Amino acid sequence: MAETRLIEISPVTRVEGHGKVTIHLDAEGRVDEARLHIVEFRGFERFIRGRLMWEVPVIVQRLCGICPVSHHLASAKAMDQIVGVDVLPPTAEKMRRLMHYGQVMQSHVLHFFHLSAPDLLFGFGAPAEKRNIFEVIRENPTLGLRAVQMRKFGQEIIEATAGKKIHGTGAIPGGINRNLPVEVRDRFLGQVEEMLVWAQDALALARGYVESHADMVAGFGTFPSSHMSLVREGDGALDLYHGRLRALDAGGAPIFDMVDYRDYHKHLIEDVRSWSYMKFPFIRALGAEDGWYRVGPLARMNTASFIDTPLANAAHGALRAFSGGLNHSTLANHWARMIEVVHCVEKIRELLQDPDLQGSDLVAKGERRFEGIGVIEAPRGNLIHHYRVDENDQVTFCNLIVSTTHNNEGMNRAVKAVAVQHLSSQPKITEGMLNHVEVAIRAYDPCLSCATHALGQMPLQVEIVDAAGAVIDRAGQCL
Amino acid sequence: MTDAFTFQIDGVEVTAQPGQTIMEAADAAGIYIPRLCDHEGLRHQGGCRVCTVKAGGRSVAACTQPAEAALEVENDTEARRRVRRDLVEMLFHGGNHLCPICEKSGNCELQAMAYRLEMTAPTRFPWLEPCRAVDASHPEIALDTNRCISCGRCIRASQDLDGKGVFGYVGRGIHRRVAVNGADLAHTEAAGADLAMGVCPVGCILRKGEGFSVPIGERVFDDGLIGHEIEAKR
């Protein structure tokens, strides 16, 4: 009797956090099921309860060491509402924006050069020992050095605005705790033009890859889906820090638009499944089966009407023209990501020339409230932080919907699509073939550690199977 | 000043006035003796023992031991540093001191002492991991006793300076801890202006809303090791 087989890719490499992929092959060697599993657990939603509200932006950023600024700012925006502040002083908002653009830039650069470039430069099936940043540096020292220096620039922007490169304290409820001294501004101004040139070179690299591999890209983990992000209120421009929610269906028609993100729960709902610590959000109006959607750089390129910086806007137009409508290609995320790097550097340059950054009005106050919802476009996509705080200033409720969680269904579909395409009915499964599956996951730049919070709802199931694969016992518990 | 006398700390001649403790004389001479429970303006307690020195061959608390003429004191020696580091490590193990998320980080004397004593890996003792709820009942003050090191500063300040007795010790031995004189802080005489609210060396007594308003770089110990102001007098 032919046997079924289970292939496990564990851990998935060159992503943030720990996860694995399981691929079930039937007796004929065809892919029956393929899933991305998140094998770590965080639980911030639970243990933040009882903490003091002003601690939250500093505590929750510990979710991640790659994009802590995103959690720092999303939670700070929620706490702004708790302290009754709807409009920050200009210095505070611009310092936060500067922090965020530095953050998105460095995170995207890390992902593109350090994590994905080895696949793109050497091929998905290249020997494993070659697929790493050190080989990128060895083969192209200039590119490797730029990758390091671009990250350094972004990290130093974060340090100047948050106090530390990782896990700073800049954003506080109602504002910011520092401004930008002139001498620091001038140091960045001396570097920003070079960064812009390098960002455009990186964009050309990513765009060139997608254009020169158009057929492969079109067939690699490509599937129609809805897309969602914040866009700027009024004109629908790309806005990574603030705006309103827009979701488009696969054809580009609005599902909802210009939604106040404080009403996110009226439009989004989270599903829980037995085999993952990650939740599965979906658009309420479309239901659990059809309501899944994607977020992230490519989703933002799809949802944004335009980009308010010239170089990035031109690049956005080029991607739109290439795609002929919404782009649904998993690998086109790389192109979109580099457009955002250009946008971030343009925004950093614009902000550095703004005298508001040297202002001294840093914090606003208002009438106390008891619920706050902060939403931001993190590097990996839309990020929702929702808190309730009692009259003693203690957190009583926390719900986090993280970019990678939004993309959960999309990543799983990409995994299965690529597994079917590259592994089904193969006489021999090679490591290079399996890397194709990882390439699909990497394109979403998932941060698995940020995304696992289903404590109290997540049943853990264990199945014992006999040699023929039949389940002979099953045990479960609710954590 | 005819009654002044001299003694030695680590071979350095120090002048003291009658009635001065070893620590008081050392402070005046610009010699820093580490301490956690002692605080300017409060009566000395000799509780934390971080200021332990060897004087006349005996281990004594420098904050309570009177200086004596011709006394020879060992302060900044490897043996003293090791004892102090052990004591500070045990304080970390006895509470839940999560510096990365504590608003007192950079202003915390326990953290600063750990840096000064080069405590790089607090893993030599069992973690007690107490489970203590935050008392945020008071409108101006929050208490996170997970971070309390039982130094008793708040107790002395409340009793001696504020005349209230808001804080006190309860329990014995390893279970001894600081508690409030009421069901929670809101049900005591505590007020935000109390001097007791400004003497906590760690992130236990917190003024509500201050949080992380002081940026990194401008915190008390961003400028240098704890005790550097005293040493600058030399």
mmCIF file of C-alpha atoms in Angstrom, chain A residues 11-12 61 67 69 125 156 166 171-172 188 226 232 275 283 317 368 398 428:
data_model
loop_
_atom_site.group_PDB
_atom_site.id
_atom_site.type_symbol
_atom_site.label_atom_id
_atom_site.label_comp_id
_atom_site.label_asym_id
_atom_site.label_seq_id
_atom_site.Cartn_x
_atom_site.Cartn_y
_atom_site.Cartn_z
ATOM 1 C CA PRO A 11 12.284 26.152 11.244
ATOM 2 C CA VAL A 12 11.392 28.472 8.408
ATOM 3 C CA GLN A 61 7.151 47.132 21.733
ATOM 4 C CA CYS A 67 9.960 46.751 14.200
ATOM 5 C CA VAL A 69 8.624 51.248 16.726
ATOM 6 C CA GLY A 125 17.201 26.526 -5.684
ATOM 7 C CA GLU A 156 19.962 56.269 13.869
ATOM 8 C CA ILE A 166 15.795 49.406 19.636
ATOM 9 C CA ALA A 171 6.304 58.358 22.173
ATOM 10 C CA ILE A 172 4.335 58.999 25.357
ATOM 11 C CA PHE A 188 21.048 63.472 8.893
ATOM 12 C CA SER A 226 -8.794 41.567 -1.128
ATOM 13 C CA ARG A 232 -4.797 59.338 4.005
ATOM 14 C CA TRP A 275 -3.482 24.233 14.509
ATOM 15 C CA ILE A 283 -13.832 41.125 6.698
ATOM 16 C CA GLY A 317 2.588 54.539 -11.248
ATOM 17 C CA ARG A 368 -9.680 61.279 30.205
ATOM 18 C CA CYS A 398 -5.962 44.465 25.001
ATOM 19 C CA LYS A 428 12.625 13.419 -5.396
#
